[in-house]
Coordinates of C-alpha atoms in Angstrom, one line a residue:
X47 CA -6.0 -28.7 4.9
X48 CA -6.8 -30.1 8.5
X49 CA -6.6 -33.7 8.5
X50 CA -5.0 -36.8 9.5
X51 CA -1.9 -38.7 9.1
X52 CA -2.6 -41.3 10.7
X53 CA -1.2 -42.4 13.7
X54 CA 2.2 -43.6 14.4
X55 CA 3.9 -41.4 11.6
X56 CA 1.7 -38.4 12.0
X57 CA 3.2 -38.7 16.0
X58 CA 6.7 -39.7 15.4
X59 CA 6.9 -36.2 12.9
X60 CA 5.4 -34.3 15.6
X61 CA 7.8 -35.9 17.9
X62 CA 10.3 -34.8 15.9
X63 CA 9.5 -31.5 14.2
X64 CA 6.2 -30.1 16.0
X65 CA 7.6 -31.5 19.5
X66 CA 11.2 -29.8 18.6
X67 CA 10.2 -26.8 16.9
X68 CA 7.7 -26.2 20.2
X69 CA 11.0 -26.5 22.2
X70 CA 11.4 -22.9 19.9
X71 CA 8.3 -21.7 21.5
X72 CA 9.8 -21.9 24.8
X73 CA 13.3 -20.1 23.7
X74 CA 11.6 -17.3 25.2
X75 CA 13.7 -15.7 28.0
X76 CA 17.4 -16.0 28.0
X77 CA 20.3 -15.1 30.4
X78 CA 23.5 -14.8 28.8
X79 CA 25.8 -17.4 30.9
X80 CA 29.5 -17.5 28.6
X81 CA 31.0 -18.4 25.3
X82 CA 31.6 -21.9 24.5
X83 CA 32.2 -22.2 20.7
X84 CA 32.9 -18.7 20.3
X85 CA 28.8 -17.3 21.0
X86 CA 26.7 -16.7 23.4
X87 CA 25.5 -19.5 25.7
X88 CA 21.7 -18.8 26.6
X89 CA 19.8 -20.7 29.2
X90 CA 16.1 -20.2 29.4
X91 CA 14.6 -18.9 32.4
X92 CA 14.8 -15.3 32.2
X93 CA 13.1 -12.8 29.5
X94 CA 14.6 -11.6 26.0
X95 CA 13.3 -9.0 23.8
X96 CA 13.2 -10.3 20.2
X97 CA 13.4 -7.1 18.3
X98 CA 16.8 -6.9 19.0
X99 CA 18.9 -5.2 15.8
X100 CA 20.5 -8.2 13.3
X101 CA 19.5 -9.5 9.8
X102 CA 15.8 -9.6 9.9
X103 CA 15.7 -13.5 8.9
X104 CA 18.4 -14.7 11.3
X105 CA 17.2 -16.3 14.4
X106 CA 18.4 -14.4 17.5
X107 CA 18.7 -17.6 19.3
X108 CA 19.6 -21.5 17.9
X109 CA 20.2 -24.7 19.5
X110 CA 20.9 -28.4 18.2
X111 CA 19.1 -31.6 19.9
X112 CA 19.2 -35.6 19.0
X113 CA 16.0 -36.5 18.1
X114 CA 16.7 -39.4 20.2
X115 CA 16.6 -37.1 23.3
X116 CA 12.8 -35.8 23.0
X117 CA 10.9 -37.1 25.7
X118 CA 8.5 -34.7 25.7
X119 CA 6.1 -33.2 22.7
X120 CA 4.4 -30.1 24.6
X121 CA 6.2 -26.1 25.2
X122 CA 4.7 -23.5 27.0
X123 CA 5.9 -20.0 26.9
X124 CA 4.5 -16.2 27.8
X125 CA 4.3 -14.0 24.6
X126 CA 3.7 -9.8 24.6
X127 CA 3.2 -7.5 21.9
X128 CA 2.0 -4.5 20.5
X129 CA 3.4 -5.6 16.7
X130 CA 0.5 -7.0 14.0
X131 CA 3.9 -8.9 12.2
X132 CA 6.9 -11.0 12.9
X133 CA 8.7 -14.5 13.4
X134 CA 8.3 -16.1 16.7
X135 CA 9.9 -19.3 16.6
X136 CA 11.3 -22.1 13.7
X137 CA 12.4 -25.2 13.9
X138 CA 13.3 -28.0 11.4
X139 CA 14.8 -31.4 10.7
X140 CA 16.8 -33.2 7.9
X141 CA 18.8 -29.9 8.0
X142 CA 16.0 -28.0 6.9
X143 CA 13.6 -30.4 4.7
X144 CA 11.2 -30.7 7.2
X145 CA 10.5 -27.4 8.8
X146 CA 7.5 -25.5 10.8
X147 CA 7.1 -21.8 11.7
X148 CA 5.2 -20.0 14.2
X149 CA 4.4 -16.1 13.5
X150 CA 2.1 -13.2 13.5
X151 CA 0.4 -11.8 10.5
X152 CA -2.2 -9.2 11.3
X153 CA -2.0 -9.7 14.7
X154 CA -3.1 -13.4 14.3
X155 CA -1.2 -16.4 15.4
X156 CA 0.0 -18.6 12.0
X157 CA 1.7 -21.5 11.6
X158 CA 3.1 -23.0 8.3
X159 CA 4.5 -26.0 8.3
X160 CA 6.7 -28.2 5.4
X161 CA 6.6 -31.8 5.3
X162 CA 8.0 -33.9 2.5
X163 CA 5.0 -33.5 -0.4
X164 CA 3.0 -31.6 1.6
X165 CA 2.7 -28.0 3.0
X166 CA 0.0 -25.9 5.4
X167 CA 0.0 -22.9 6.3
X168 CA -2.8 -22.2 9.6
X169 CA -4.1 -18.3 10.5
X170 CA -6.4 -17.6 13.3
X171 CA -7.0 -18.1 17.1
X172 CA -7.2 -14.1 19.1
X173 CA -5.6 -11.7 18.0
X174 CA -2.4 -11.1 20.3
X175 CA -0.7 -7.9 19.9
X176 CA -2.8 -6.2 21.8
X177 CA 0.4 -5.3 24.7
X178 CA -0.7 -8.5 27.4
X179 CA 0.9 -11.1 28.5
X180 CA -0.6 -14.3 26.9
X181 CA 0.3 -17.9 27.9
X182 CA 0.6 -19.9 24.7
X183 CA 0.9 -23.6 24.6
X184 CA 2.0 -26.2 21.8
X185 CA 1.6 -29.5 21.4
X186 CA 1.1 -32.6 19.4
X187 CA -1.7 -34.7 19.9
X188 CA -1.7 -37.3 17.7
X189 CA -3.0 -37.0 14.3
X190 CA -2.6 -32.8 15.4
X191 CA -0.6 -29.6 16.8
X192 CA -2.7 -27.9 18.9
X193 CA -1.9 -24.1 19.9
X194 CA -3.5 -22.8 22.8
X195 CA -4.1 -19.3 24.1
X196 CA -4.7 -18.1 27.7
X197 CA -6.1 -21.8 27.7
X198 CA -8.5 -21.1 24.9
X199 CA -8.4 -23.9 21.7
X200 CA -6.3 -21.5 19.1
X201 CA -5.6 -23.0 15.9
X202 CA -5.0 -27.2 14.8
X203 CA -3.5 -28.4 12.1
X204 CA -3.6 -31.6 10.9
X205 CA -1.7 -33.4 7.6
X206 CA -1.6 -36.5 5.4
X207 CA 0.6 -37.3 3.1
X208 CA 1.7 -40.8 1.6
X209 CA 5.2 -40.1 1.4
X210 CA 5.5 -39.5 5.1
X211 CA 8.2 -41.3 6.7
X212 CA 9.1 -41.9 10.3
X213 CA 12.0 -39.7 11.7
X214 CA 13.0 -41.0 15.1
X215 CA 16.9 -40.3 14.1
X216 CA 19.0 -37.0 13.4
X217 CA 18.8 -33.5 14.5
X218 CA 16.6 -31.0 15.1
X219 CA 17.3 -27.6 15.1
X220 CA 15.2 -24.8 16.7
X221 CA 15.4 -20.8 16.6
X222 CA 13.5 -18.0 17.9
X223 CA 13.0 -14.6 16.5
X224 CA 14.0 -15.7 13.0
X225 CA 13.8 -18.8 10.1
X226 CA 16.8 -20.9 9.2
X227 CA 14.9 -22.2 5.5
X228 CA 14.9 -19.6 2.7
X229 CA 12.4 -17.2 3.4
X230 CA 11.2 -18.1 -0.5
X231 CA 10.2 -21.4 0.5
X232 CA 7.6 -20.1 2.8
X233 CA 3.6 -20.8 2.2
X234 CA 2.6 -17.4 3.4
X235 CA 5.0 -13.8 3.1
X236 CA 5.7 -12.4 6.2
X237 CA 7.5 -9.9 7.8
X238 CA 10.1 -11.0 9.7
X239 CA 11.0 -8.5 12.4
X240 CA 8.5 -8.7 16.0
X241 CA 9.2 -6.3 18.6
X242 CA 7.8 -8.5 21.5
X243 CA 9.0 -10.6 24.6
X244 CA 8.8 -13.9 25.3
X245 CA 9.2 -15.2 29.2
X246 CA 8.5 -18.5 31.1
X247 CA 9.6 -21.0 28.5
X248 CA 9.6 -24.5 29.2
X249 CA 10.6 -26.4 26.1
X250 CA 10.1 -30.1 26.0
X251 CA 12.8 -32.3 28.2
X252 CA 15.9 -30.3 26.7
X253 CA 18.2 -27.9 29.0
X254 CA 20.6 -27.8 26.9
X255 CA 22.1 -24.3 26.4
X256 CA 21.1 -21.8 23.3
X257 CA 23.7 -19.8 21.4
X258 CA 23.3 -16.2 20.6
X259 CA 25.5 -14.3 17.9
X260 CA 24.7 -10.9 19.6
X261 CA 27.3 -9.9 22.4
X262 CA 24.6 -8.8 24.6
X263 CA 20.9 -9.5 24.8
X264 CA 18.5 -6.7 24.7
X265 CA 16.4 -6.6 28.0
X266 CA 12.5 -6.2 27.8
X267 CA 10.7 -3.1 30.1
X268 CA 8.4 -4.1 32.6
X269 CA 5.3 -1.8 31.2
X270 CA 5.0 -0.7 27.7
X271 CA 2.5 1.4 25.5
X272 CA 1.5 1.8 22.0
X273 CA 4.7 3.2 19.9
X274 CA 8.1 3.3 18.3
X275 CA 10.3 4.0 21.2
X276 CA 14.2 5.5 20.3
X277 CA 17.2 5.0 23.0
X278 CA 19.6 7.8 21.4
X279 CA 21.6 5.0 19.9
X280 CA 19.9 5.3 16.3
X281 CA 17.4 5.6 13.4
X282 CA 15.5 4.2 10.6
X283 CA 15.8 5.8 7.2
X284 CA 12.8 5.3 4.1
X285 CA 13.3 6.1 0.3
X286 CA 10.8 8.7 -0.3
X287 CA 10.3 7.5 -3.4
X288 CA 7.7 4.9 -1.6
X289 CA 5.2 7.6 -0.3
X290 CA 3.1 8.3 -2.8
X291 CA 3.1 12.2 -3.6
X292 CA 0.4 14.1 -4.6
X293 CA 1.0 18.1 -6.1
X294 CA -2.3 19.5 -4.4
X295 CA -2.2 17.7 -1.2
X296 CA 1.3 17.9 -1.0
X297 CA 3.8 15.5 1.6
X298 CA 2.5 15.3 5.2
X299 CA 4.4 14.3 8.1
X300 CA 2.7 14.1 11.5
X301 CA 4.0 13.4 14.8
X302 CA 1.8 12.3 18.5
X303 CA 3.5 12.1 21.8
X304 CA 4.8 14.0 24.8
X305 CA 7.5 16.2 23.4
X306 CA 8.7 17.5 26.6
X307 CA 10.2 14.0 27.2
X308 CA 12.3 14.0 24.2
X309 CA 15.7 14.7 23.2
X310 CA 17.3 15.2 20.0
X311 CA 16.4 15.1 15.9
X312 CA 12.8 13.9 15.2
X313 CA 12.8 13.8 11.5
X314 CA 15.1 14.8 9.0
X315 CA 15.0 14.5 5.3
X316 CA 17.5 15.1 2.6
X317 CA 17.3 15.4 -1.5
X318 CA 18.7 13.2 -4.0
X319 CA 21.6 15.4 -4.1
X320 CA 22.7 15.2 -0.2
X321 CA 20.9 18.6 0.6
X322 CA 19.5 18.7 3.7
X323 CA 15.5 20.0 3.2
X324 CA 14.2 20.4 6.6
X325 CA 15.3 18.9 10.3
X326 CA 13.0 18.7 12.9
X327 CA 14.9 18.6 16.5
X328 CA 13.4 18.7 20.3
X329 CA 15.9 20.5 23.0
X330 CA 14.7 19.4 26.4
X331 CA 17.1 22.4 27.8
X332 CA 15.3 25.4 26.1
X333 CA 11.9 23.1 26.1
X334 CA 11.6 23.9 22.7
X335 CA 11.6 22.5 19.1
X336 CA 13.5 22.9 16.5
X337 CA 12.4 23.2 12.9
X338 CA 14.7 23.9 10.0
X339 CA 13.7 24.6 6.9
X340 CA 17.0 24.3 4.5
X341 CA 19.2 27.2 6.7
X342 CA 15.9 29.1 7.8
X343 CA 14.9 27.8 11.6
X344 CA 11.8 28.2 13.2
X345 CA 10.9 27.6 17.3
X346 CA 7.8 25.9 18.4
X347 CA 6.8 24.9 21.9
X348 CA 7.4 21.6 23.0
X349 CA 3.9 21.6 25.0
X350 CA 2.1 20.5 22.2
X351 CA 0.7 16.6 21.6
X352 CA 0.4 16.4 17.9
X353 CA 2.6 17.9 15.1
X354 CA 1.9 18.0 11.5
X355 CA 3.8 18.7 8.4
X356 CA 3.0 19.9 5.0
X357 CA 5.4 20.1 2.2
X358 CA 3.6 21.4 -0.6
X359 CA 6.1 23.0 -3.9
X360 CA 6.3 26.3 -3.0
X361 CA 5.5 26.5 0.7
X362 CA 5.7 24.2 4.2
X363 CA 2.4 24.5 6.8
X364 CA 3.3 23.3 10.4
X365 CA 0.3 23.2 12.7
X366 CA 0.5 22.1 16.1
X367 CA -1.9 20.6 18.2
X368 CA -1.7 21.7 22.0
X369 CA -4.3 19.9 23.2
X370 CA -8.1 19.3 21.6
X371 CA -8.9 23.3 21.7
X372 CA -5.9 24.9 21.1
X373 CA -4.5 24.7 17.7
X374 CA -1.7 27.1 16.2
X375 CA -1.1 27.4 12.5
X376 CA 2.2 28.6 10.5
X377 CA 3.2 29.0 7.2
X378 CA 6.8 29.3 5.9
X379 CA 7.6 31.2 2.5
X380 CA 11.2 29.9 1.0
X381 CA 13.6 32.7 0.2
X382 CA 13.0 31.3 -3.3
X383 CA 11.5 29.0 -4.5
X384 CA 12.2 26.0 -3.9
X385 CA 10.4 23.0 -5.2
X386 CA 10.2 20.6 -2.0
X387 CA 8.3 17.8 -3.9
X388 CA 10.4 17.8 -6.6
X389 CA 13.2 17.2 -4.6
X390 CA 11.6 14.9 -2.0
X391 CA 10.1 12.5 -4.8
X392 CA 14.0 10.4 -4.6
X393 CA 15.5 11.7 -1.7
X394 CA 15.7 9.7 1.9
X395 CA 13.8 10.6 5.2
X396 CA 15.0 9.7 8.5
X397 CA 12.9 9.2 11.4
X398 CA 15.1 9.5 15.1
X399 CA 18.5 10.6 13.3
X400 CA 20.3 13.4 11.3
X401 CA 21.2 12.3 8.1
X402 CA 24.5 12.6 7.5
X403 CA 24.7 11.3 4.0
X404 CA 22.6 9.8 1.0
X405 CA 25.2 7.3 0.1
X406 CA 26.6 6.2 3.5
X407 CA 23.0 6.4 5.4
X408 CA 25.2 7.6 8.7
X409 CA 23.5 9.7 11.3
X410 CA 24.0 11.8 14.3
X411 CA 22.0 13.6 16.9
X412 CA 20.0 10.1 17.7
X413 CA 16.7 11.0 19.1
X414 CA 15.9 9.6 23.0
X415 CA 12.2 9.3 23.6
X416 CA 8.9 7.9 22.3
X417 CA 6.9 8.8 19.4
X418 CA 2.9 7.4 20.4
X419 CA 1.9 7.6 16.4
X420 CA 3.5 8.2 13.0
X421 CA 1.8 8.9 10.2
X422 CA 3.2 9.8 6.6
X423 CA 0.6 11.0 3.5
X424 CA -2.1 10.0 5.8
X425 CA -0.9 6.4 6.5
X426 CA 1.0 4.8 9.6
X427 CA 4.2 3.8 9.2
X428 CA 5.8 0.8 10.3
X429 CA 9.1 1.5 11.0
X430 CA 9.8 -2.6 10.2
X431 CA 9.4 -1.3 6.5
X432 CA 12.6 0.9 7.0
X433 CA 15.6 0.5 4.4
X434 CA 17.7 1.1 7.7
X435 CA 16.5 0.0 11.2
X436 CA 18.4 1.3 14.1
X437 CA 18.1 0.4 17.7
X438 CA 14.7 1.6 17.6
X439 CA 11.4 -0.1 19.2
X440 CA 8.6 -0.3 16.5
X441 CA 5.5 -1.1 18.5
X442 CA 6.0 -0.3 22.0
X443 CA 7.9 2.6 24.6
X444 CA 8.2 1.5 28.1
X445 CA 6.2 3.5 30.4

């Protein structure tokens, strides 16, 4: 639905909700300066990492502006990530009416945008979690909203409606990070959490300050690289109930990265009834890992660059991958039989953490390192999908 409004009210809405909910564009980069009103004051000039733990939907950062103060209908801003999904910026008037949103989905910028009787939602442009720094820029230009990339035309989108109405009074409200209208009323589902950086941000004529509801900020690293990246501060837990199992192919778990630099439990996963089936743990002291089996435990090298795990009913296969050529193989017999996919079909799996409970979800023993790749029954996994997400990078380790 690219089109036009025609002129003066097409321009005095983007003055109002493009023009401000650019200004969200730009929230990219905050330094924490006091409390005010009780949060966080946030000014924009410095970097902020957006993946930073909360409510998946709630912004990270907000501000208030008269629409009487815009002067100004362009925001520039520097954007990095490695993650294909996620909220980058909101912003609304008429407390919420009137909104627009600015996201990934598959790696692709998309903007949706509500107006009065009219809604469009906008994929396409380069794809931009590819770990680079990319200069985006968005602006109204008359009958349009224009995103750039790197300089490059990105996407336009244009409306019409007959119902349109000026707005040259009232607020606007911008956020970055999250949405402030029900997710429901969105054109196009997403997933709200992106583990990227913003930096640079210059957001229309407004300095005002942002507030934050976090006590402290999250910093970004420097360099990063393909990954979910733990800090030893916690996990994510899944229901294995959502991994399809299969009785002759059993459950797989595999693991890539440098397990020399890690520190602490890897994977854990417990039955429906709070057993604990099998922990998988790295000890950088001994230089070895760790793998449990109910109270049976089992050492294995911590030179190697891939793990894999097969649960099958009767018996678990570990095979790890040294490098290209060198390949060991093991097989573990229970003391009796045990039925691991019976068990595993409703029980929770923790990825970074020792469970500690089914019903509580508290862990211990938080893992410190990076993990390159997951993959579970064959299939990455998103740790955005957890039921439980824990101070845990999805996308990216620093380097």
């Amino acid at each position: 639905m690219l089109g036009g409004l025609g002129g003066r009210r097409m321009a005095a809405f983007w003055k109002a909700v493009a023009g401000g909910l650019l200004l969200a564009v730009c929230l990219m980069g905050w330094r924490v300066d006091g409390q005010g009103n009780g949060k966080k004051k946030v000014s924009g000039d410095s970097i902020i990492y957006l993946g930073q733990e909360r409510n998946p939907w709630r912004p990270l950062i907000r501000t208030t502006a008269n629409l009487t103060e815009i002067r100004s209908i362009k925001s520039t801003f520097q954007f990095r990530t490695f993650d294909p999904e996620g909220a980058i910026f909101y912003g609304d008037t008429k407390n919420g009416e009137d909104w627009f949103v600015l996201s990934l989905k598959e790696g692709f910028p998309l903007m949706q945008i509500s107006k009065e009787d009219v809604q469009v939602s906008v994929t396409g442009g380069p794809k931009l979690n590819d770990g680079k720094w990319h200069t985006l820029d968005v602006s109204n230009q008359g009958k349009f909203v224009i995103l750039e990339v790197d300089g490059l035309p990105g996407l336009v989108v244009g409306m019409h409606s007959k119902q349109t109405k000026e707005v040259i009074s009232g607020q606007l409200r911008l956020a970055l990070g999250g949405i402030l209208t029900s997710k429901d009323n969105l054109i196009v589902e997403f997933e709200p959490q992106m583990d990227g950086c913003v930096r640079k941000g210059h957001w229309l004529n407004l300095s005002m300050p942002w507030e934050a509801d976090a006590d402290e900020l999250w910093l970004c690293h420097q360099n990063i690289q393909p990954g979910s990246f733990f800090a030893g501060e916690g996990f994510t837990i899944f229901n294995t109930s959502v991994f399809q199992t299969i009785k002759d192919l059993g459950f797989r778990v595999e693991f890539w990265g440098d397990f020399t630099q890690m520190e602490g439990t890897i994977l854990s996963m417990m039955s429906s009834q709070g057993e604990l089936l099998a922990v998988l743990e790295a000890n950088n002291n001994t230089n070895e890992i760790h793998f449990t089996i109910r109270k049976q435990k089992h050492i294995l090298t911590n030179a190697m660059k891939q793990l894999r795990i097969t649960f099958f009913e009767d018996v678990v296969k570990v095979v790890t991958f040294l490098d290209e050529a060198n390949v060991e193989m093991f097989s573990y017999d229970p003391l009796s039989a045990p039925e691991y996919l019976t068990e595993l079909r409703e029980g929770r799996l923790a990825i970074g953490g020792l469970l500690g409970g089914v019903k509580d979800m508290v862990g211990s023993n938080f893992l410190r390192g990076c993990l390159e790749k997951i993959k579970i029954q064959l299939k990455d996994l998103d740790l955005d999908s957890a039921i439980k997400d824990m101070s845990a990078s999805s996308h990216s380790c620093p380097v």
